[in-house]
PDB file of C-alpha atoms in Angstrom:
ATOM      1  CA  LYS M   1     249.915 230.362  65.990  1.00  0.00           C
ATOM      2  CA  GLN M   2     253.995 230.632  66.165  1.00  0.00           C
ATOM      3  CA  GLU M   3     254.862 232.411  62.883  1.00  0.00           C
ATOM      4  CA  VAL M   4     258.613 233.231  62.434  1.00  0.00           C
ATOM      5  CA  THR M   5     259.820 235.514  59.019  1.00  0.00           C
ATOM      6  CA  GLN M   6     262.851 236.280  57.549  1.00  0.00           C
ATOM      7  CA  ILE M   7     263.429 239.062  54.839  1.00  0.00           C
ATOM      8  CA  PRO M   8     264.484 239.143  52.618  1.00  0.00           C
ATOM      9  CA  ALA M   9     264.567 236.137  51.081  1.00  0.00           C
ATOM     10  CA  ALA M  10     267.127 235.984  49.225  1.00  0.00           C
ATOM     11  CA  LEU M  11     270.038 238.598  49.047  1.00  0.00           C
ATOM     12  CA  SER M  12     273.779 238.510  46.761  1.00  0.00           C
ATOM     13  CA  VAL M  13     276.620 240.889  47.623  1.00  0.00           C
ATOM     14  CA  PRO M  14     280.185 241.265  46.381  1.00  0.00           C
ATOM     15  CA  GLU M  15     282.913 239.350  48.553  1.00  0.00           C
ATOM     16  CA  GLY M  16     283.901 242.060  51.310  1.00  0.00           C
ATOM     17  CA  GLU M  17     280.661 243.468  52.537  1.00  0.00           C
ATOM     18  CA  ASN M  18     279.060 243.810  55.957  1.00  0.00           C
ATOM     19  CA  LEU M  19     275.635 242.651  55.734  1.00  0.00           C
ATOM     20  CA  VAL M  20     272.478 241.881  58.033  1.00  0.00           C
ATOM     21  CA  LEU M  21     269.989 238.898  57.744  1.00  0.00           C
ATOM     22  CA  ASN M  22     266.588 239.069  59.958  1.00  0.00           C
ATOM     23  CA  CYS M  23     264.305 236.842  61.470  1.00  0.00           C
ATOM     24  CA  SER M  24     261.277 238.485  63.677  1.00  0.00           C
ATOM     25  CA  PHE M  25     258.635 236.558  65.440  1.00  0.00           C
ATOM     26  CA  THR M  26     255.305 236.725  67.098  1.00  0.00           C
ATOM     27  CA  ASP M  27     255.372 235.094  70.266  1.00  0.00           C
ATOM     28  CA  SER M  28     257.338 236.797  72.998  1.00  0.00           C
ATOM     29  CA  ALA M  29     257.512 233.798  74.966  1.00  0.00           C
ATOM     30  CA  ILE M  30     261.042 233.190  73.972  1.00  0.00           C
ATOM     31  CA  TYR M  31     263.169 230.438  75.018  1.00  0.00           C
ATOM     32  CA  ASN M  32     265.770 230.551  72.710  1.00  0.00           C
ATOM     33  CA  LEU M  33     266.954 231.909  69.314  1.00  0.00           C
ATOM     34  CA  GLN M  34     268.756 230.020  66.662  1.00  0.00           C
ATOM     35  CA  TRP M  35     270.332 230.521  63.133  1.00  0.00           C
ATOM     36  CA  PHE M  36     271.494 227.580  60.931  1.00  0.00           C
ATOM     37  CA  ARG M  37     273.253 227.849  58.012  1.00  0.00           C
ATOM     38  CA  GLN M  38     271.916 224.940  55.169  1.00  0.00           C
ATOM     39  CA  ASP M  39     274.949 224.546  52.247  1.00  0.00           C
ATOM     40  CA  PRO M  40     272.853 222.730  49.370  1.00  0.00           C
ATOM     41  CA  GLY M  41     271.728 219.263  49.604  1.00  0.00           C
ATOM     42  CA  LYS M  42     272.773 219.394  53.182  1.00  0.00           C
ATOM     43  CA  GLY M  43     271.400 219.030  56.633  1.00  0.00           C
ATOM     44  CA  LEU M  44     271.722 222.174  59.361  1.00  0.00           C
ATOM     45  CA  THR M  45     274.650 223.247  61.011  1.00  0.00           C
ATOM     46  CA  SER M  46     273.815 225.565  64.062  1.00  0.00           C
ATOM     47  CA  LEU M  47     275.730 228.710  63.913  1.00  0.00           C
ATOM     48  CA  LEU M  48     274.377 230.134  67.065  1.00  0.00           C
ATOM     49  CA  LEU M  49     272.073 229.811  69.582  1.00  0.00           C
ATOM     50  CA  ILE M  50     270.877 232.719  72.041  1.00  0.00           C
ATOM     51  CA  GLN M  51     268.951 232.115  74.963  1.00  0.00           C
ATOM     52  CA  SER M  52     266.380 234.543  76.221  1.00  0.00           C
ATOM     53  CA  SER M  53     268.536 236.229  79.067  1.00  0.00           C
ATOM     54  CA  GLN M  54     271.103 237.243  76.253  1.00  0.00           C
ATOM     55  CA  ARG M  55     271.047 239.880  74.119  1.00  0.00           C
ATOM     56  CA  GLU M  56     273.659 238.862  71.894  1.00  0.00           C
ATOM     57  CA  GLN M  57     275.989 235.958  70.679  1.00  0.00           C
ATOM     58  CA  THR M  58     279.325 235.782  68.977  1.00  0.00           C
ATOM     59  CA  SER M  59     281.201 233.474  66.735  1.00  0.00           C
ATOM     60  CA  GLY M  60     284.273 234.301  64.232  1.00  0.00           C
ATOM     61  CA  ARG M  61     283.275 236.820  62.232  1.00  0.00           C
ATOM     62  CA  LEU M  62     279.103 236.088  63.241  1.00  0.00           C
ATOM     63  CA  ASN M  63     277.030 238.190  65.618  1.00  0.00           C
ATOM     64  CA  ALA M  64     273.574 237.637  67.012  1.00  0.00           C
ATOM     65  CA  SER M  65     271.502 239.451  68.292  1.00  0.00           C
ATOM     66  CA  LEU M  66     267.853 239.410  70.155  1.00  0.00           C
ATOM     67  CA  ASP M  67     265.199 241.702  71.062  1.00  0.00           C
ATOM     68  CA  LYS M  68     262.310 240.262  72.615  1.00  0.00           C
ATOM     69  CA  SER M  69     260.893 243.025  73.539  1.00  0.00           C
ATOM     70  CA  SER M  70     260.528 243.947  69.428  1.00  0.00           C
ATOM     71  CA  GLY M  71     260.009 240.498  68.416  1.00  0.00           C
ATOM     72  CA  ARG M  72     263.207 240.390  66.103  1.00  0.00           C
ATOM     73  CA  SER M  73     266.487 239.048  65.723  1.00  0.00           C
ATOM     74  CA  THR M  74     269.687 239.801  63.037  1.00  0.00           C
ATOM     75  CA  LEU M  75     272.052 238.190  62.654  1.00  0.00           C
ATOM     76  CA  TYR M  76     275.781 240.255  60.999  1.00  0.00           C
ATOM     77  CA  ILE M  77     278.045 238.614  58.889  1.00  0.00           C
ATOM     78  CA  ALA M  78     281.414 240.568  58.914  1.00  0.00           C
ATOM     79  CA  ALA M  79     283.669 240.729  55.959  1.00  0.00           C
ATOM     80  CA  SER M  80     281.590 238.265  53.899  1.00  0.00           C
ATOM     81  CA  GLN M  81     283.515 235.477  51.266  1.00  0.00           C
ATOM     82  CA  PRO M  82     282.265 233.371  48.960  1.00  0.00           C
ATOM     83  CA  GLY M  83     282.367 230.774  51.525  1.00  0.00           C
ATOM     84  CA  ASP M  84     279.369 232.205  53.385  1.00  0.00           C
ATOM     85  CA  SER M  85     277.166 231.100  50.627  1.00  0.00           C
ATOM     86  CA  ALA M  86     274.435 229.125  51.714  1.00  0.00           C
ATOM     87  CA  THR M  87     270.897 229.501  53.714  1.00  0.00           C
ATOM     88  CA  TYR M  88     270.411 231.314  56.562  1.00  0.00           C
ATOM     89  CA  LEU M  89     267.541 229.974  58.486  1.00  0.00           C
ATOM     90  CA  CYS M  90     266.116 231.331  62.202  1.00  0.00           C
ATOM     91  CA  ALA M  91     264.343 229.557  64.590  1.00  0.00           C
ATOM     92  CA  PHE M  92     262.269 230.212  67.433  1.00  0.00           C
ATOM     93  CA  GLN M  93     261.841 227.939  70.342  1.00  0.00           C
ATOM     94  CA  SER M  94     259.384 228.827  73.485  1.00  0.00           C
ATOM     95  CA  GLY M  95     257.802 226.514  76.052  1.00  0.00           C
ATOM     96  CA  SER M  96     258.076 222.851  74.223  1.00  0.00           C
ATOM     97  CA  GLU M  97     261.074 220.841  73.053  1.00  0.00           C
ATOM     98  CA  LYS M  98     259.988 222.384  69.358  1.00  0.00           C
ATOM     99  CA  LEU M  99     261.918 224.104  66.879  1.00  0.00           C
ATOM    100  CA  VAL M 100     259.598 226.979  64.236  1.00  0.00           C
ATOM    101  CA  PHE M 101     261.573 227.779  61.278  1.00  0.00           C
ATOM    102  CA  GLY M 102     261.601 230.883  59.214  1.00  0.00           C
ATOM    103  CA  LYS M 103     261.644 230.183  55.619  1.00  0.00           C
ATOM    104  CA  GLY M 104     265.464 230.981  55.129  1.00  0.00           C
ATOM    105  CA  THR M 105     267.175 233.937  53.644  1.00  0.00           C
ATOM    106  CA  LYS M 106     269.860 232.969  50.220  1.00  0.00           C
ATOM    107  CA  LEU M 107     273.001 234.328  50.461  1.00  0.00           C
ATOM    108  CA  THR M 108     275.270 234.544  47.324  1.00  0.00           C
ATOM    109  CA  VAL M 109     278.335 236.007  47.961  1.00  0.00           C
ATOM    110  CA  ASN M 110     280.096 237.044  44.329  1.00  0.00           C
ATOM    111  CA  PRO M 111     284.074 237.196  44.535  1.00  0.00           C
TER     112      PRO M 111
ATOM    113  CA  ASP C   1     280.490 210.243  67.147  1.00  0.00           C
ATOM    114  CA  ALA C   2     279.532 210.030  63.257  1.00  0.00           C
ATOM    115  CA  GLY C   3     276.580 212.577  63.742  1.00  0.00           C
ATOM    116  CA  VAL C   4     272.296 212.041  62.639  1.00  0.00           C
ATOM    117  CA  ILE C   5     272.346 209.329  60.334  1.00  0.00           C
ATOM    118  CA  GLN C   6     270.095 208.848  57.308  1.00  0.00           C
ATOM    119  CA  SER C   7     269.441 206.585  55.059  1.00  0.00           C
ATOM    120  CA  PRO C   8     268.759 206.031  51.517  1.00  0.00           C
ATOM    121  CA  ARG C   9     269.493 210.030  50.753  1.00  0.00           C
ATOM    122  CA  HIS C  10     267.687 210.022  47.811  1.00  0.00           C
ATOM    123  CA  GLU C  11     264.958 207.787  46.993  1.00  0.00           C
ATOM    124  CA  VAL C  12     263.036 207.793  43.765  1.00  0.00           C
ATOM    125  CA  THR C  13     259.090 206.039  43.913  1.00  0.00           C
ATOM    126  CA  GLU C  14     256.196 205.687  42.023  1.00  0.00           C
ATOM    127  CA  MET C  15     252.895 206.913  43.351  1.00  0.00           C
ATOM    128  CA  GLY C  16     251.268 204.203  45.487  1.00  0.00           C
ATOM    129  CA  GLN C  17     254.288 202.496  46.503  1.00  0.00           C
ATOM    130  CA  GLU C  18     255.314 202.536  49.990  1.00  0.00           C
ATOM    131  CA  VAL C  19     258.799 204.107  51.471  1.00  0.00           C
ATOM    132  CA  THR C  20     260.587 204.455  54.122  1.00  0.00           C
ATOM    133  CA  LEU C  21     263.316 206.286  55.806  1.00  0.00           C
ATOM    134  CA  ARG C  22     265.283 205.431  58.336  1.00  0.00           C
ATOM    135  CA  CYS C  23     267.885 207.887  60.752  1.00  0.00           C
ATOM    136  CA  LYS C  24     270.305 206.925  64.004  1.00  0.00           C
ATOM    137  CA  PRO C  25     270.477 209.731  66.247  1.00  0.00           C
ATOM    138  CA  ILE C  26     273.500 211.173  67.834  1.00  0.00           C
ATOM    139  CA  SER C  27     274.356 207.964  71.239  1.00  0.00           C
ATOM    140  CA  GLY C  28     272.953 209.747  74.451  1.00  0.00           C
ATOM    141  CA  HIS C  29     270.137 211.756  72.767  1.00  0.00           C
ATOM    142  CA  ASP C  30     267.009 211.107  74.163  1.00  0.00           C
ATOM    143  CA  TYR C  31     265.089 213.756  71.390  1.00  0.00           C
ATOM    144  CA  LEU C  32     264.606 212.429  67.818  1.00  0.00           C
ATOM    145  CA  PHE C  33     262.540 214.903  65.176  1.00  0.00           C
ATOM    146  CA  TRP C  34     261.456 214.345  61.684  1.00  0.00           C
ATOM    147  CA  TYR C  35     260.786 217.351  59.612  1.00  0.00           C
ATOM    148  CA  ARG C  36     259.842 218.042  56.446  1.00  0.00           C
ATOM    149  CA  GLN C  37     261.516 220.422  53.771  1.00  0.00           C
ATOM    150  CA  THR C  38     259.885 221.825  50.869  1.00  0.00           C
ATOM    151  CA  MET C  39     259.694 225.406  49.136  1.00  0.00           C
ATOM    152  CA  MET C  40     256.624 226.362  49.450  1.00  0.00           C
ATOM    153  CA  ARG C  41     255.984 225.239  52.957  1.00  0.00           C
ATOM    154  CA  GLY C  42     259.659 225.164  53.730  1.00  0.00           C
ATOM    155  CA  LEU C  43     260.956 223.404  57.382  1.00  0.00           C
ATOM    156  CA  GLU C  44     258.141 221.636  59.057  1.00  0.00           C
ATOM    157  CA  LEU C  45     258.038 219.589  62.277  1.00  0.00           C
ATOM    158  CA  LEU C  46     256.083 216.043  61.463  1.00  0.00           C
ATOM    159  CA  ILE C  47     256.735 214.170  65.247  1.00  0.00           C
ATOM    160  CA  TYR C  48     259.604 214.490  67.488  1.00  0.00           C
ATOM    161  CA  PHE C  49     259.845 211.399  70.269  1.00  0.00           C
ATOM    162  CA  ASN C  50     261.666 211.220  74.188  1.00  0.00           C
ATOM    163  CA  ASN C  51     263.197 208.668  75.100  1.00  0.00           C
ATOM    164  CA  ASN C  52     261.827 206.359  72.996  1.00  0.00           C
ATOM    165  CA  VAL C  53     257.776 207.400  72.631  1.00  0.00           C
ATOM    166  CA  PRO C  54     256.156 209.618  70.265  1.00  0.00           C
ATOM    167  CA  ILE C  55     254.911 212.968  72.240  1.00  0.00           C
ATOM    168  CA  ASP C  56     253.435 214.524  69.220  1.00  0.00           C
ATOM    169  CA  ASP C  57     252.578 213.826  66.089  1.00  0.00           C
ATOM    170  CA  SER C  58     250.222 217.411  65.268  1.00  0.00           C
ATOM    171  CA  GLY C  59     252.185 217.639  61.876  1.00  0.00           C
ATOM    172  CA  MET C  60     251.823 214.171  60.235  1.00  0.00           C
ATOM    173  CA  PRO C  61     249.711 215.745  57.272  1.00  0.00           C
ATOM    174  CA  GLU C  62     247.875 212.402  56.615  1.00  0.00           C
ATOM    175  CA  ASP C  63     247.776 208.791  57.993  1.00  0.00           C
ATOM    176  CA  ARG C  64     249.768 207.989  55.430  1.00  0.00           C
ATOM    177  CA  PHE C  65     252.141 208.674  56.983  1.00  0.00           C
ATOM    178  CA  SER C  66     253.817 206.047  60.504  1.00  0.00           C
ATOM    179  CA  ALA C  67     256.839 207.164  62.431  1.00  0.00           C
ATOM    180  CA  LYS C  68     258.238 204.417  65.252  1.00  0.00           C
ATOM    181  CA  MET C  69     261.332 204.481  67.440  1.00  0.00           C
ATOM    182  CA  PRO C  70     261.360 200.487  68.655  1.00  0.00           C
ATOM    183  CA  ASN C  71     264.889 201.592  70.822  1.00  0.00           C
ATOM    184  CA  ALA C  72     267.050 204.312  70.803  1.00  0.00           C
ATOM    185  CA  SER C  73     269.138 204.228  67.890  1.00  0.00           C
ATOM    186  CA  PHE C  74     267.243 203.946  65.100  1.00  0.00           C
ATOM    187  CA  SER C  75     263.584 205.105  63.959  1.00  0.00           C
ATOM    188  CA  THR C  76     261.977 204.925  60.718  1.00  0.00           C
ATOM    189  CA  LEU C  77     258.809 207.031  58.578  1.00  0.00           C
ATOM    190  CA  LYS C  78     257.166 205.020  56.538  1.00  0.00           C
ATOM    191  CA  ILE C  79     254.430 206.765  54.302  1.00  0.00           C
ATOM    192  CA  GLN C  80     252.498 204.263  52.572  1.00  0.00           C
ATOM    193  CA  PRO C  81     250.799 204.885  49.880  1.00  0.00           C
ATOM    194  CA  SER C  82     252.961 208.211  48.657  1.00  0.00           C
ATOM    195  CA  GLU C  83     251.741 210.451  46.788  1.00  0.00           C
ATOM    196  CA  PRO C  84     254.166 212.900  44.487  1.00  0.00           C
ATOM    197  CA  ARG C  85     253.009 215.854  46.723  1.00  0.00           C
ATOM    198  CA  ASP C  86     254.783 213.925  49.420  1.00  0.00           C
ATOM    199  CA  SER C  87     258.386 214.722  47.234  1.00  0.00           C
ATOM    200  CA  ALA C  88     260.415 216.433  49.531  1.00  0.00           C
ATOM    201  CA  VAL C  89     263.628 216.367  51.205  1.00  0.00           C
ATOM    202  CA  TYR C  90     263.213 214.365  55.222  1.00  0.00           C
ATOM    203  CA  PHE C  91     265.016 215.584  57.645  1.00  0.00           C
ATOM    204  CA  CYS C  92     266.017 213.484  60.560  1.00  0.00           C
ATOM    205  CA  ALA C  93     267.381 215.614  63.637  1.00  0.00           C
ATOM    206  CA  SER C  94     268.127 214.759  67.397  1.00  0.00           C
ATOM    207  CA  TRP C  95     268.758 216.995  70.303  1.00  0.00           C
ATOM    208  CA  GLY C  96     270.335 215.857  73.989  1.00  0.00           C
ATOM    209  CA  ALA C  97     268.326 216.219  77.134  1.00  0.00           C
ATOM    210  CA  GLY C  98     271.012 217.649  78.966  1.00  0.00           C
ATOM    211  CA  ALA C  99     270.544 221.241  78.349  1.00  0.00           C
ATOM    212  CA  PRO C 100     267.326 221.387  76.485  1.00  0.00           C
ATOM    213  CA  PHE C 101     266.952 224.565  76.392  1.00  0.00           C
ATOM    214  CA  THR C 102     270.220 225.743  75.522  1.00  0.00           C
ATOM    215  CA  ASP C 103     272.090 223.780  72.842  1.00  0.00           C
ATOM    216  CA  THR C 104     270.663 222.679  69.345  1.00  0.00           C
ATOM    217  CA  GLN C 105     269.398 220.363  67.414  1.00  0.00           C
ATOM    218  CA  TYR C 106     271.788 218.477  65.440  1.00  0.00           C
ATOM    219  CA  PHE C 107     270.476 217.399  61.205  1.00  0.00           C
ATOM    220  CA  GLY C 108     271.472 214.864  59.931  1.00  0.00           C
ATOM    221  CA  PRO C 109     271.993 215.065  55.956  1.00  0.00           C
ATOM    222  CA  GLY C 110     268.308 214.633  55.431  1.00  0.00           C
ATOM    223  CA  THR C 111     266.414 212.308  52.531  1.00  0.00           C
ATOM    224  CA  ARG C 112     265.765 213.962  49.163  1.00  0.00           C
ATOM    225  CA  LEU C 113     262.115 212.395  47.842  1.00  0.00           C
ATOM    226  CA  THR C 114     260.632 212.036  44.573  1.00  0.00           C
ATOM    227  CA  VAL C 115     257.334 210.425  44.163  1.00  0.00           C
ATOM    228  CA  LEU C 116     256.547 209.968  39.920  1.00  0.00           C
TER     229      LEU C 116
END
Protein backbone atom coordinates (compact mmCIF):
# COMPACT_ATOMS: atom_id res chain seq x y z
CA LYS A 1 0.00 0.00 0.00
CA GLN A 2 1.35 3.41 -0.95
CA GLU A 3 1.97 5.70 1.99
CA VAL A 4 2.93 9.33 2.26
CA THR A 5 4.48 10.64 5.46
CA GLN A 6 4.94 14.27 6.38
CA ILE A 7 7.22 15.43 9.15
CA PRO A 8 6.82 17.47 11.27
CA ALA A 9 3.07 17.45 11.90
CA ALA A 10 3.27 21.04 13.10
CA LEU A 11 5.83 23.81 12.85
CA SER A 12 5.97 27.29 14.35
CA VAL A 13 8.52 29.82 13.13
CA PRO A 14 9.13 33.56 13.41
CA GLU A 15 8.42 35.75 10.42
CA GLY A 16 11.26 36.00 7.93
CA GLU A 17 12.68 32.55 8.58
CA ASN A 18 13.43 30.16 5.75
CA LEU A 19 11.91 26.73 6.33
CA VAL A 20 11.67 23.24 4.89
CA LEU A 21 8.73 20.87 4.97
CA ASN A 22 9.38 17.20 4.35
CA CYS A 23 7.42 14.50 2.57
CA SER A 24 8.37 10.85 2.06
CA PHE A 25 6.66 8.18 -0.01
CA THR A 26 7.00 4.44 -0.27
CA ASP A 27 6.46 3.76 -3.96
CA SER A 28 9.29 4.56 -6.41
CA ALA A 29 6.96 4.21 -9.42
CA ILE A 30 5.99 7.83 -9.22
CA TYR A 31 4.30 9.92 -11.90
CA ASN A 32 4.24 13.16 -9.99
CA LEU A 33 4.41 14.67 -6.55
CA GLN A 34 2.20 17.61 -5.66
CA TRP A 35 2.16 20.13 -2.85
CA PHE A 36 -1.13 21.67 -1.72
CA ARG A 37 -2.04 24.39 0.74
CA GLN A 38 -5.14 24.23 2.92
CA ASP A 39 -6.40 27.20 4.90
CA PRO A 40 -8.75 26.59 7.85
CA GLY A 41 -12.26 25.78 6.66
CA LYS A 42 -11.22 25.85 3.03
CA GLY A 43 -10.44 23.41 0.26
CA LEU A 44 -7.03 22.51 -1.07
CA THR A 45 -5.13 24.79 -3.42
CA SER A 46 -2.37 23.40 -5.60
CA LEU A 47 1.02 25.04 -5.10
CA LEU A 48 3.49 23.01 -7.13
CA LEU A 49 3.49 19.82 -9.19
CA ILE A 50 6.74 18.00 -9.92
CA GLN A 51 6.67 15.40 -12.66
CA SER A 52 8.80 12.28 -12.29
CA SER A 53 11.21 13.55 -14.94
CA GLN A 54 11.82 16.76 -13.01
CA ARG A 55 13.89 17.44 -9.92
CA GLU A 56 12.32 20.67 -8.77
CA GLN A 57 9.72 23.34 -9.38
CA THR A 58 9.67 26.95 -8.25
CA SER A 59 6.91 29.48 -7.75
CA GLY A 60 7.81 32.75 -6.13
CA ARG A 61 9.17 32.08 -2.64
CA LEU A 62 8.33 28.38 -2.91
CA ASN A 63 10.63 25.67 -4.19
CA ALA A 64 9.77 21.99 -4.25
CA SER A 65 12.26 19.24 -4.93
CA LEU A 66 11.85 15.57 -5.73
CA ASP A 67 14.31 12.74 -5.10
CA LYS A 68 12.77 9.52 -6.42
CA SER A 69 15.68 7.33 -5.36
CA SER A 70 15.24 8.22 -1.71
CA GLY A 71 11.45 8.61 -1.88
CA ARG A 72 11.51 12.18 -0.63
CA SER A 73 10.25 15.61 -1.52
CA THR A 74 10.83 18.90 0.22
CA LEU A 75 8.98 22.20 0.10
CA TYR A 76 11.22 25.17 0.79
CA ILE A 77 9.60 28.44 1.80
CA ALA A 78 11.86 31.47 1.73
CA ALA A 79 11.39 34.53 3.93
CA SER A 80 8.23 33.21 5.55
CA GLN A 81 5.31 35.57 6.21
CA PRO A 82 2.29 35.33 8.53
CA GLY A 83 0.15 34.83 5.41
CA ASP A 84 1.98 31.56 4.80
CA SER A 85 0.31 30.09 7.89
CA ALA A 86 -1.72 27.10 6.70
CA THR A 87 -1.56 23.33 6.46
CA TYR A 88 0.64 22.02 3.67
CA LEU A 89 -0.10 18.62 2.18
CA CYS A 90 1.90 16.58 -0.25
CA ALA A 91 0.30 14.04 -2.56
CA PHE A 92 1.78 11.19 -4.53
CA GLN A 93 0.52 9.92 -7.86
CA SER A 94 1.65 6.67 -9.43
CA GLY A 95 0.13 4.70 -12.27
CA SER A 96 -3.48 5.73 -11.85
CA GLU A 97 -5.61 8.82 -11.52
CA LYS A 98 -5.54 8.54 -7.74
CA LEU A 99 -3.67 10.85 -5.41
CA VAL A 100 -2.40 9.57 -2.07
CA PHE A 101 -2.11 12.33 0.49
CA GLY A 102 0.03 12.81 3.55
CA LYS A 103 -1.63 14.11 6.70
CA GLY A 104 -0.02 17.49 6.32
CA THR A 105 2.23 19.89 8.21
CA LYS A 106 0.48 22.71 10.03
CA LEU A 107 2.65 25.82 9.69
CA THR A 108 2.33 28.88 11.89
CA VAL A 109 4.41 31.95 11.05
CA ASN A 110 4.49 34.36 13.97
CA PRO A 111 4.74 38.12 13.34
CA ASP B 1 -15.07 29.58 -14.15
CA ALA B 2 -16.47 29.53 -10.63
CA GLY B 3 -14.41 26.52 -9.67
CA VAL B 4 -15.77 23.37 -8.05
CA ILE B 5 -19.00 24.10 -6.22
CA GLN B 6 -20.21 22.08 -3.25
CA SER B 7 -23.40 22.30 -1.26
CA PRO B 8 -24.29 22.54 1.49
CA ARG B 9 -21.20 24.01 3.15
CA HIS B 10 -22.31 22.80 6.56
CA GLU B 11 -24.70 20.02 7.48
CA VAL B 12 -25.79 19.01 10.95
CA THR B 13 -28.03 15.99 11.22
CA GLU B 14 -29.07 13.33 13.67
CA MET B 15 -27.95 9.75 13.60
CA GLY B 16 -30.06 7.64 11.28
CA GLN B 17 -30.99 10.45 8.93
CA GLU B 18 -30.17 10.49 5.23
CA VAL B 19 -27.55 13.00 4.10
CA THR B 20 -26.96 14.11 0.51
CA LEU B 21 -23.92 16.11 -0.48
CA ARG B 22 -23.73 17.80 -3.87
CA CYS B 23 -20.96 18.77 -6.24
CA LYS B 24 -20.68 20.67 -9.50
CA PRO B 25 -17.30 20.13 -11.17
CA ILE B 26 -15.43 22.59 -13.35
CA SER B 27 -16.94 22.68 -16.82
CA GLY B 28 -15.02 20.48 -19.25
CA HIS B 29 -13.39 18.34 -16.55
CA ASP B 30 -14.26 14.70 -17.02
CA TYR B 31 -12.90 13.29 -13.77
CA LEU B 32 -14.65 13.82 -10.46
CA PHE B 33 -13.36 12.67 -7.06
CA TRP B 34 -15.00 12.47 -3.64
CA TYR B 35 -12.72 12.66 -0.58
CA ARG B 36 -13.27 12.58 3.17
CA GLN B 37 -10.98 14.38 5.62
CA THR B 38 -10.70 13.65 9.33
CA MET B 39 -8.05 14.47 11.90
CA MET B 40 -7.30 10.81 12.50
CA ARG B 41 -7.17 9.51 8.94
CA GLY B 42 -6.33 12.61 6.93
CA LEU B 43 -7.65 12.94 3.37
CA GLU B 44 -9.03 9.71 1.93
CA LEU B 45 -10.35 9.04 -1.55
CA LEU B 46 -13.84 7.56 -1.44
CA ILE B 47 -14.75 7.18 -5.11
CA TYR B 48 -13.99 8.70 -8.49
CA PHE B 49 -15.75 8.99 -11.83
CA ASN B 50 -14.56 9.34 -15.41
CA ASN B 51 -17.07 10.61 -17.95
CA ASN B 52 -19.84 10.08 -15.38
CA VAL B 53 -18.91 6.40 -14.86
CA PRO B 54 -17.68 5.21 -11.45
CA ILE B 55 -14.13 3.90 -11.88
CA ASP B 56 -13.02 3.01 -8.38
CA ASP B 57 -15.21 2.90 -5.29
CA SER B 58 -12.83 0.88 -3.15
CA GLY B 59 -12.58 3.74 -0.66
CA MET B 60 -16.29 3.84 0.10
CA PRO B 61 -16.39 2.72 3.73
CA GLU B 62 -19.70 0.88 3.83
CA ASP B 63 -22.86 0.15 1.92
CA ARG B 64 -24.39 3.12 3.69
CA PHE B 65 -22.40 5.31 1.30
CA SER B 66 -23.39 5.73 -2.34
CA ALA B 67 -22.41 8.16 -5.08
CA LYS B 68 -23.90 9.03 -8.43
CA MET B 69 -23.01 11.24 -11.36
CA PRO B 70 -26.10 11.54 -13.55
CA ASN B 71 -24.47 14.05 -15.89
CA ALA B 72 -21.18 15.85 -16.48
CA SER B 73 -22.11 18.80 -14.28
CA PHE B 74 -23.50 17.17 -11.16
CA SER B 75 -22.63 14.49 -8.62
CA THR B 76 -24.05 13.43 -5.27
CA LEU B 77 -22.68 11.54 -2.30
CA LYS B 78 -25.36 10.01 -0.11
CA ILE B 79 -25.10 8.52 3.35
CA GLN B 80 -28.07 6.51 4.56
CA PRO B 81 -28.37 6.00 7.47
CA SER B 82 -25.82 8.43 8.87
CA GLU B 83 -23.77 7.67 11.99
CA PRO B 84 -21.68 9.91 14.29
CA ARG B 85 -18.45 8.40 12.92
CA ASP B 86 -19.36 9.82 9.50
CA SER B 87 -18.68 13.30 10.85
CA ALA B 88 -15.94 14.77 8.66
CA VAL B 89 -15.28 17.27 5.90
CA TYR B 90 -16.20 15.90 2.49
CA PHE B 91 -14.44 17.34 -0.53
CA CYS B 92 -15.20 17.09 -4.20
CA ALA B 93 -12.46 17.62 -6.77
CA SER B 94 -12.40 17.69 -10.54
CA TRP B 95 -9.68 17.09 -13.11
CA GLY B 96 -9.27 17.70 -16.81
CA ALA B 97 -8.35 14.71 -18.93
CA GLY B 98 -6.09 16.63 -21.32
CA ALA B 99 -3.06 16.03 -19.16
CA PRO B 100 -3.94 13.63 -16.37
CA PHE B 101 -0.49 13.37 -14.95
CA THR B 102 0.68 16.90 -15.52
CA ASP B 103 -2.24 18.87 -14.17
CA THR B 104 -3.62 19.12 -10.68
CA GLN B 105 -6.99 18.30 -9.23
CA TYR B 106 -9.15 21.30 -8.33
CA PHE B 107 -10.90 21.07 -4.99
CA GLY B 108 -14.19 22.50 -3.83
CA PRO B 109 -14.54 24.26 -0.46
CA GLY B 110 -15.89 21.12 1.21
CA THR B 111 -18.98 20.19 3.20
CA ARG B 112 -18.54 19.94 6.95
CA LEU B 113 -20.85 17.15 8.14
CA THR B 114 -21.74 16.70 11.79
CA VAL B 115 -23.84 13.71 12.78
CA LEU B 116 -25.20 13.95 16.32
